């Protein structure tokens, strides 16, 4: 018997994929041969790492032979990936890495200290979200480790307070049992703190993806959200491949019928080589609406552009200095790689360097 059904990918291991299921029993499906070799290039001309990604909806052809009982008798073949949207993307100059697709919310787990907050990473994460219309969330951890006598700790909290002014969802908490907010409150003078319980009561539907640099508390956070559900998944994983769930690629968990969560591997750098400078400027909430006020239609918003409303706002101080510096550094790396990619970067030898 042959049937065709819509499924969602929960894990990708080369040409094999796990399909999301309501029960703890996971289902394997294999990519159809033609999908493995199809042209797989993003509009930026950078190739994708994989033809499918976690969170994709796919059409699966299942061949069931009820008389046979073996693993191979129930073969599932992925024939088609349905159009994906709201994809969280990270890229290098040579590869597009899809962290997850069909996403509603992305939460970046950020520790304030140990390791200390890095705004460059956060700003890149925010651009990746806004450029795909994904709602970004910041979750600051390790509030218990702040010390009121440390001047730089005051600075770290002030970054978070700024983000709270420009984003719809910012949470602060200590993910360990011992609650100690005394020194945190010394720096945090806002009227209300939204913590882990508020997060759980606010974000409980749709697809949530979690990202973060390693050591920030991402696994602790996921375990708190999933509770015992994660144990179930771990045992399945250990039966099939790895000893335990080590996050080397994304993985989708079903929390309930309406709520899925995608865990991603810890990342060190967040490249945005797949985006144009124009797209990057237009992914800043501070500039929202300004792109229609530029003198020229289809303005790239680059620094020397005459009559650019965004550049005017930057000159007038719409961004704090640190956020402006992060933006300048992102644009600078892009311009460099653009030159490399299109062949007008001259190597010291005098030859042109052409990557693609
Ligand atoms: N003091 C403190 N430690 C935390 C907090 N959250 C996580 N940790 C610890 O930080 C370390 C890294 O956490 P983990 O969840 O493994 O981080 P991951 O690498 O991002 O997955 C572990 O030792 C956690 O127990 C927190 O809010 N406060
Ligand atoms: Mg971890
Ligand atoms: Zn402009």
JSON list of N, CA and C in Angstrom, two decimals, residues 158-213:
[
{"chain": "A", "resi": 158, "resn": "UNK", "atom": "N", "xyz": [22.98, 47.21, 31.50]},
{"chain": "A", "resi": 158, "resn": "UNK", "atom": "CA", "xyz": [22.45, 48.35, 30.74]},
{"chain": "A", "resi": 158, "resn": "UNK", "atom": "C", "xyz": [22.20, 47.97, 29.27]},
{"chain": "A", "resi": 159, "resn": "UNK", "atom": "N", "xyz": [23.01, 47.06, 28.72]},
{"chain": "A", "resi": 159, "resn": "UNK", "atom": "CA", "xyz": [22.74, 46.59, 27.35]},
{"chain": "A", "resi": 159, "resn": "UNK", "atom": "C", "xyz": [21.37, 45.92, 27.29]},
{"chain": "A", "resi": 160, "resn": "UNK", "atom": "N", "xyz": [21.13, 45.04, 28.27]},
{"chain": "A", "resi": 160, "resn": "UNK", "atom": "CA", "xyz": [19.85, 44.32, 28.32]},
{"chain": "A", "resi": 160, "resn": "UNK", "atom": "C", "xyz": [18.68, 45.28, 28.45]},
{"chain": "A", "resi": 161, "resn": "UNK", "atom": "N", "xyz": [18.86, 46.32, 29.25]},
{"chain": "A", "resi": 161, "resn": "UNK", "atom": "CA", "xyz": [17.78, 47.30, 29.44]},
{"chain": "A", "resi": 161, "resn": "UNK", "atom": "C", "xyz": [17.49, 48.03, 28.12]},
{"chain": "A", "resi": 162, "resn": "UNK", "atom": "N", "xyz": [18.58, 48.30, 27.36]},
{"chain": "A", "resi": 162, "resn": "UNK", "atom": "CA", "xyz": [18.34, 48.92, 26.04]},
{"chain": "A", "resi": 162, "resn": "UNK", "atom": "C", "xyz": [17.53, 47.99, 25.14]},
{"chain": "A", "resi": 163, "resn": "UNK", "atom": "N", "xyz": [17.93, 46.72, 25.06]},
{"chain": "A", "resi": 163, "resn": "UNK", "atom": "CA", "xyz": [17.20, 45.77, 24.20]},
{"chain": "A", "resi": 163, "resn": "UNK", "atom": "C", "xyz": [15.74, 45.68, 24.61]},
{"chain": "A", "resi": 164, "resn": "UNK", "atom": "N", "xyz": [15.50, 45.78, 25.91]},
{"chain": "A", "resi": 164, "resn": "UNK", "atom": "CA", "xyz": [14.14, 45.71, 26.41]},
{"chain": "A", "resi": 164, "resn": "UNK", "atom": "C", "xyz": [13.28, 46.86, 25.86]},
{"chain": "A", "resi": 165, "resn": "UNK", "atom": "N", "xyz": [13.94, 47.96, 25.54]},
{"chain": "A", "resi": 165, "resn": "UNK", "atom": "CA", "xyz": [13.19, 49.11, 25.01]},
{"chain": "A", "resi": 165, "resn": "UNK", "atom": "C", "xyz": [12.83, 48.94, 23.54]},
{"chain": "A", "resi": 166, "resn": "UNK", "atom": "N", "xyz": [13.61, 48.14, 22.80]},
{"chain": "A", "resi": 166, "resn": "UNK", "atom": "CA", "xyz": [13.34, 48.03, 21.36]},
{"chain": "A", "resi": 166, "resn": "UNK", "atom": "C", "xyz": [12.71, 46.69, 20.96]},
{"chain": "A", "resi": 167, "resn": "UNK", "atom": "N", "xyz": [12.63, 45.74, 21.89]},
{"chain": "A", "resi": 167, "resn": "UNK", "atom": "CA", "xyz": [12.10, 44.41, 21.54]},
{"chain": "A", "resi": 167, "resn": "UNK", "atom": "C", "xyz": [10.84, 44.11, 22.33]},
{"chain": "A", "resi": 168, "resn": "UNK", "atom": "N", "xyz": [9.96, 43.29, 21.75]},
{"chain": "A", "resi": 168, "resn": "UNK", "atom": "CA", "xyz": [8.73, 42.97, 22.47]},
{"chain": "A", "resi": 168, "resn": "UNK", "atom": "C", "xyz": [8.93, 42.04, 23.67]},
{"chain": "A", "resi": 169, "resn": "UNK", "atom": "N", "xyz": [9.94, 41.16, 23.61]},
{"chain": "A", "resi": 169, "resn": "UNK", "atom": "CA", "xyz": [10.10, 40.17, 24.68]},
{"chain": "A", "resi": 169, "resn": "UNK", "atom": "C", "xyz": [11.54, 40.08, 25.17]},
{"chain": "A", "resi": 170, "resn": "UNK", "atom": "N", "xyz": [11.76, 40.49, 26.41]},
{"chain": "A", "resi": 170, "resn": "UNK", "atom": "CA", "xyz": [13.08, 40.31, 27.03]},
{"chain": "A", "resi": 170, "resn": "UNK", "atom": "C", "xyz": [12.85, 39.75, 28.43]},
{"chain": "A", "resi": 171, "resn": "UNK", "atom": "N", "xyz": [13.56, 38.67, 28.76]},
{"chain": "A", "resi": 171, "resn": "UNK", "atom": "CA", "xyz": [13.39, 38.02, 30.06]},
{"chain": "A", "resi": 171, "resn": "UNK", "atom": "C", "xyz": [14.74, 37.96, 30.77]},
{"chain": "A", "resi": 172, "resn": "UNK", "atom": "N", "xyz": [14.70, 37.94, 32.10]},
{"chain": "A", "resi": 172, "resn": "UNK", "atom": "CA", "xyz": [15.92, 37.88, 32.93]},
{"chain": "A", "resi": 172, "resn": "UNK", "atom": "C", "xyz": [15.68, 36.84, 34.01]},
{"chain": "A", "resi": 173, "resn": "UNK", "atom": "N", "xyz": [16.61, 35.94, 34.19]},
{"chain": "A", "resi": 173, "resn": "UNK", "atom": "CA", "xyz": [16.44, 35.03, 35.33]},
{"chain": "A", "resi": 173, "resn": "UNK", "atom": "C", "xyz": [17.74, 34.32, 35.66]},
{"chain": "A", "resi": 174, "resn": "UNK", "atom": "N", "xyz": [17.62, 33.51, 36.67]},
{"chain": "A", "resi": 174, "resn": "UNK", "atom": "CA", "xyz": [18.69, 32.65, 37.11]},
{"chain": "A", "resi": 174, "resn": "UNK", "atom": "C", "xyz": [18.12, 31.26, 36.93]},
{"chain": "A", "resi": 175, "resn": "UNK", "atom": "N", "xyz": [18.76, 30.44, 36.12]},
{"chain": "A", "resi": 175, "resn": "UNK", "atom": "CA", "xyz": [18.16, 29.14, 35.78]},
{"chain": "A", "resi": 175, "resn": "UNK", "atom": "C", "xyz": [18.42, 28.06, 36.82]},
{"chain": "A", "resi": 176, "resn": "UNK", "atom": "N", "xyz": [19.27, 28.36, 37.79]},
{"chain": "A", "resi": 176, "resn": "UNK", "atom": "CA", "xyz": [19.53, 27.36, 38.83]},
{"chain": "A", "resi": 176, "resn": "UNK", "atom": "C", "xyz": [18.55, 27.55, 39.99]},
{"chain": "A", "resi": 177, "resn": "UNK", "atom": "N", "xyz": [18.55, 26.60, 40.89]},
{"chain": "A", "resi": 177, "resn": "UNK", "atom": "CA", "xyz": [17.57, 26.63, 41.98]},
{"chain": "A", "resi": 177, "resn": "UNK", "atom": "C", "xyz": [17.71, 27.84, 42.91]},
{"chain": "A", "resi": 178, "resn": "UNK", "atom": "N", "xyz": [18.95, 28.16, 43.25]},
{"chain": "A", "resi": 178, "resn": "UNK", "atom": "CA", "xyz": [19.15, 29.24, 44.22]},
{"chain": "A", "resi": 178, "resn": "UNK", "atom": "C", "xyz": [18.82, 30.58, 43.59]},
{"chain": "A", "resi": 179, "resn": "UNK", "atom": "N", "xyz": [17.84, 31.23, 44.14]},
{"chain": "A", "resi": 179, "resn": "UNK", "atom": "CA", "xyz": [17.44, 32.53, 43.58]},
{"chain": "A", "resi": 179, "resn": "UNK", "atom": "C", "xyz": [18.12, 33.64, 44.36]},
{"chain": "A", "resi": 180, "resn": "UNK", "atom": "N", "xyz": [18.91, 34.42, 43.68]},
{"chain": "A", "resi": 180, "resn": "UNK", "atom": "CA", "xyz": [19.58, 35.53, 44.33]},
{"chain": "A", "resi": 180, "resn": "UNK", "atom": "C", "xyz": [19.66, 36.70, 43.35]},
{"chain": "A", "resi": 181, "resn": "UNK", "atom": "N", "xyz": [18.76, 37.65, 43.55]},
{"chain": "A", "resi": 181, "resn": "UNK", "atom": "CA", "xyz": [18.70, 38.78, 42.62]},
{"chain": "A", "resi": 181, "resn": "UNK", "atom": "C", "xyz": [19.19, 40.08, 43.24]},
{"chain": "A", "resi": 182, "resn": "UNK", "atom": "N", "xyz": [19.76, 40.00, 44.44]},
{"chain": "A", "resi": 182, "resn": "UNK", "atom": "CA", "xyz": [20.05, 41.22, 45.20]},
{"chain": "A", "resi": 182, "resn": "UNK", "atom": "C", "xyz": [20.92, 42.19, 44.40]},
{"chain": "A", "resi": 183, "resn": "UNK", "atom": "N", "xyz": [22.07, 41.71, 43.94]},
{"chain": "A", "resi": 183, "resn": "UNK", "atom": "CA", "xyz": [22.98, 42.61, 43.24]},
{"chain": "A", "resi": 183, "resn": "UNK", "atom": "C", "xyz": [22.46, 42.96, 41.84]},
{"chain": "A", "resi": 184, "resn": "UNK", "atom": "N", "xyz": [21.70, 42.04, 41.26]},
{"chain": "A", "resi": 184, "resn": "UNK", "atom": "CA", "xyz": [21.09, 42.34, 39.96]},
{"chain": "A", "resi": 184, "resn": "UNK", "atom": "C", "xyz": [20.15, 43.54, 40.10]},
{"chain": "A", "resi": 185, "resn": "UNK", "atom": "N", "xyz": [19.35, 43.53, 41.17]},
{"chain": "A", "resi": 185, "resn": "UNK", "atom": "CA", "xyz": [18.38, 44.62, 41.37]},
{"chain": "A", "resi": 185, "resn": "UNK", "atom": "C", "xyz": [19.06, 45.96, 41.63]},
{"chain": "A", "resi": 186, "resn": "UNK", "atom": "N", "xyz": [20.31, 45.90, 42.06]},
{"chain": "A", "resi": 186, "resn": "UNK", "atom": "CA", "xyz": [21.09, 47.11, 42.28]},
{"chain": "A", "resi": 186, "resn": "UNK", "atom": "C", "xyz": [21.30, 47.86, 40.94]},
{"chain": "A", "resi": 187, "resn": "UNK", "atom": "N", "xyz": [21.41, 47.07, 39.86]},
{"chain": "A", "resi": 187, "resn": "UNK", "atom": "CA", "xyz": [21.62, 47.66, 38.53]},
{"chain": "A", "resi": 187, "resn": "UNK", "atom": "C", "xyz": [20.32, 47.83, 37.75]},
{"chain": "A", "resi": 188, "resn": "UNK", "atom": "N", "xyz": [19.35, 47.01, 38.06]},
{"chain": "A", "resi": 188, "resn": "UNK", "atom": "CA", "xyz": [18.12, 46.96, 37.27]},
{"chain": "A", "resi": 188, "resn": "UNK", "atom": "C", "xyz": [17.04, 47.77, 37.97]},
{"chain": "A", "resi": 189, "resn": "UNK", "atom": "N", "xyz": [16.76, 48.97, 37.46]},
{"chain": "A", "resi": 189, "resn": "UNK", "atom": "CA", "xyz": [15.81, 49.84, 38.16]},
{"chain": "A", "resi": 189, "resn": "UNK", "atom": "C", "xyz": [14.44, 49.90, 37.48]},
{"chain": "A", "resi": 190, "resn": "UNK", "atom": "N", "xyz": [14.20, 49.00, 36.53]},
{"chain": "A", "resi": 190, "resn": "UNK", "atom": "CA", "xyz": [12.92, 49.04, 35.82]},
{"chain": "A", "resi": 190, "resn": "UNK", "atom": "C", "xyz": [11.83, 48.53, 36.76]},
{"chain": "A", "resi": 191, "resn": "UNK", "atom": "N", "xyz": [10.57, 48.84, 36.38]},
{"chain": "A", "resi": 191, "resn": "UNK", "atom": "CA", "xyz": [9.48, 48.52, 37.31]},
{"chain": "A", "resi": 191, "resn": "UNK", "atom": "C", "xyz": [9.22, 47.03, 37.45]},
{"chain": "A", "resi": 192, "resn": "UNK", "atom": "N", "xyz": [9.40, 46.26, 36.38]},
{"chain": "A", "resi": 192, "resn": "UNK", "atom": "CA", "xyz": [9.06, 44.84, 36.49]},
{"chain": "A", "resi": 192, "resn": "UNK", "atom": "C", "xyz": [10.13, 43.97, 35.83]},
{"chain": "A", "resi": 193, "resn": "UNK", "atom": "N", "xyz": [10.39, 42.81, 36.43]},
{"chain": "A", "resi": 193, "resn": "UNK", "atom": "CA", "xyz": [11.28, 41.83, 35.79]},
{"chain": "A", "resi": 193, "resn": "UNK", "atom": "C", "xyz": [10.41, 40.73, 35.24]},
{"chain": "A", "resi": 194, "resn": "UNK", "atom": "N", "xyz": [10.62, 40.36, 33.99]},
{"chain": "A", "resi": 194, "resn": "UNK", "atom": "CA", "xyz": [9.96, 39.20, 33.43]},
{"chain": "A", "resi": 194, "resn": "UNK", "atom": "C", "xyz": [10.95, 38.05, 33.49]},
{"chain": "A", "resi": 195, "resn": "UNK", "atom": "N", "xyz": [10.58, 36.97, 34.16]},
{"chain": "A", "resi": 195, "resn": "UNK", "atom": "CA", "xyz": [11.49, 35.85, 34.36]},
{"chain": "A", "resi": 195, "resn": "UNK", "atom": "C", "xyz": [11.03, 34.59, 33.67]},
{"chain": "A", "resi": 196, "resn": "UNK", "atom": "N", "xyz": [11.58, 33.46, 34.10]},
{"chain": "A", "resi": 196, "resn": "UNK", "atom": "CA", "xyz": [11.30, 32.19, 33.44]},
{"chain": "A", "resi": 196, "resn": "UNK", "atom": "C", "xyz": [9.82, 31.82, 33.46]},
{"chain": "A", "resi": 197, "resn": "UNK", "atom": "N", "xyz": [9.16, 32.04, 34.61]},
{"chain": "A", "resi": 197, "resn": "UNK", "atom": "CA", "xyz": [7.73, 31.70, 34.69]},
{"chain": "A", "resi": 197, "resn": "UNK", "atom": "C", "xyz": [6.92, 32.55, 33.72]},
{"chain": "A", "resi": 198, "resn": "UNK", "atom": "N", "xyz": [7.28, 33.82, 33.60]},
{"chain": "A", "resi": 198, "resn": "UNK", "atom": "CA", "xyz": [6.59, 34.69, 32.64]},
{"chain": "A", "resi": 198, "resn": "UNK", "atom": "C", "xyz": [6.81, 34.18, 31.22]},
{"chain": "A", "resi": 199, "resn": "UNK", "atom": "N", "xyz": [8.03, 33.72, 30.95]},
{"chain": "A", "resi": 199, "resn": "UNK", "atom": "CA", "xyz": [8.31, 33.17, 29.62]},
{"chain": "A", "resi": 199, "resn": "UNK", "atom": "C", "xyz": [7.38, 32.00, 29.34]},
{"chain": "A", "resi": 200, "resn": "UNK", "atom": "N", "xyz": [7.30, 31.08, 30.31]},
{"chain": "A", "resi": 200, "resn": "UNK", "atom": "CA", "xyz": [6.46, 29.87, 30.11]},
{"chain": "A", "resi": 200, "resn": "UNK", "atom": "C", "xyz": [5.00, 30.23, 29.91]},
{"chain": "A", "resi": 201, "resn": "UNK", "atom": "N", "xyz": [4.55, 31.30, 30.58]},
{"chain": "A", "resi": 201, "resn": "UNK", "atom": "CA", "xyz": [3.15, 31.69, 30.44]},
{"chain": "A", "resi": 201, "resn": "UNK", "atom": "C", "xyz": [2.88, 32.49, 29.18]},
{"chain": "A", "resi": 202, "resn": "UNK", "atom": "N", "xyz": [3.93, 33.00, 28.56]},
{"chain": "A", "resi": 202, "resn": "UNK", "atom": "CA", "xyz": [3.75, 33.85, 27.38]},
{"chain": "A", "resi": 202, "resn": "UNK", "atom": "C", "xyz": [3.92, 33.07, 26.08]},
{"chain": "A", "resi": 203, "resn": "UNK", "atom": "N", "xyz": [5.01, 32.27, 26.04]},
{"chain": "A", "resi": 203, "resn": "UNK", "atom": "CA", "xyz": [5.35, 31.57, 24.80]},
{"chain": "A", "resi": 203, "resn": "UNK", "atom": "C", "xyz": [4.94, 30.11, 24.95]},
{"chain": "A", "resi": 204, "resn": "UNK", "atom": "N", "xyz": [3.78, 29.74, 24.44]},
{"chain": "A", "resi": 204, "resn": "UNK", "atom": "CA", "xyz": [3.35, 28.36, 24.60]},
{"chain": "A", "resi": 204, "resn": "UNK", "atom": "C", "xyz": [2.65, 27.79, 23.37]},
{"chain": "A", "resi": 205, "resn": "UNK", "atom": "N", "xyz": [2.76, 28.51, 22.27]},
{"chain": "A", "resi": 205, "resn": "UNK", "atom": "CA", "xyz": [2.16, 28.03, 21.03]},
{"chain": "A", "resi": 205, "resn": "UNK", "atom": "C", "xyz": [3.09, 28.32, 19.86]},
{"chain": "A", "resi": 206, "resn": "UNK", "atom": "N", "xyz": [2.97, 27.53, 18.81]},
{"chain": "A", "resi": 206, "resn": "UNK", "atom": "CA", "xyz": [3.77, 27.76, 17.62]},
{"chain": "A", "resi": 206, "resn": "UNK", "atom": "C", "xyz": [5.09, 27.02, 17.68]},
{"chain": "A", "resi": 207, "resn": "UNK", "atom": "N", "xyz": [6.05, 27.49, 16.90]},
{"chain": "A", "resi": 207, "resn": "UNK", "atom": "CA", "xyz": [7.38, 26.87, 16.90]},
{"chain": "A", "resi": 207, "resn": "UNK", "atom": "C", "xyz": [8.39, 27.87, 17.44]},
{"chain": "A", "resi": 208, "resn": "UNK", "atom": "N", "xyz": [9.11, 27.43, 18.46]},
{"chain": "A", "resi": 208, "resn": "UNK", "atom": "CA", "xyz": [10.13, 28.26, 19.10]},
{"chain": "A", "resi": 208, "resn": "UNK", "atom": "C", "xyz": [11.49, 27.63, 18.80]},
{"chain": "A", "resi": 209, "resn": "UNK", "atom": "N", "xyz": [12.46, 28.45, 18.43]},
{"chain": "A", "resi": 209, "resn": "UNK", "atom": "CA", "xyz": [13.82, 27.92, 18.25]},
{"chain": "A", "resi": 209, "resn": "UNK", "atom": "C", "xyz": [14.72, 28.57, 19.29]},
{"chain": "A", "resi": 210, "resn": "UNK", "atom": "N", "xyz": [15.63, 27.79, 19.86]},
{"chain": "A", "resi": 210, "resn": "UNK", "atom": "CA", "xyz": [16.54, 28.34, 20.86]},
{"chain": "A", "resi": 210, "resn": "UNK", "atom": "C", "xyz": [17.96, 28.37, 20.30]},
{"chain": "A", "resi": 211, "resn": "UNK", "atom": "N", "xyz": [18.65, 29.47, 20.49]},
{"chain": "A", "resi": 211, "resn": "UNK", "atom": "CA", "xyz": [20.03, 29.57, 20.05]},
{"chain": "A", "resi": 211, "resn": "UNK", "atom": "C", "xyz": [20.85, 30.19, 21.18]},
{"chain": "A", "resi": 212, "resn": "UNK", "atom": "N", "xyz": [22.16, 30.06, 21.07]},
{"chain": "A", "resi": 212, "resn": "UNK", "atom": "CA", "xyz": [23.01, 30.70, 22.06]},
{"chain": "A", "resi": 212, "resn": "UNK", "atom": "C", "xyz": [24.44, 30.24, 21.92]},
{"chain": "A", "resi": 213, "resn": "UNK", "atom": "N", "xyz": [25.33, 31.02, 22.48]},
{"chain": "A", "resi": 213, "resn": "UNK", "atom": "CA", "xyz": [26.73, 30.61, 22.48]},
{"chain": "A", "resi": 213, "resn": "UNK", "atom": "C", "xyz": [26.87, 29.56, 23.58]}
]
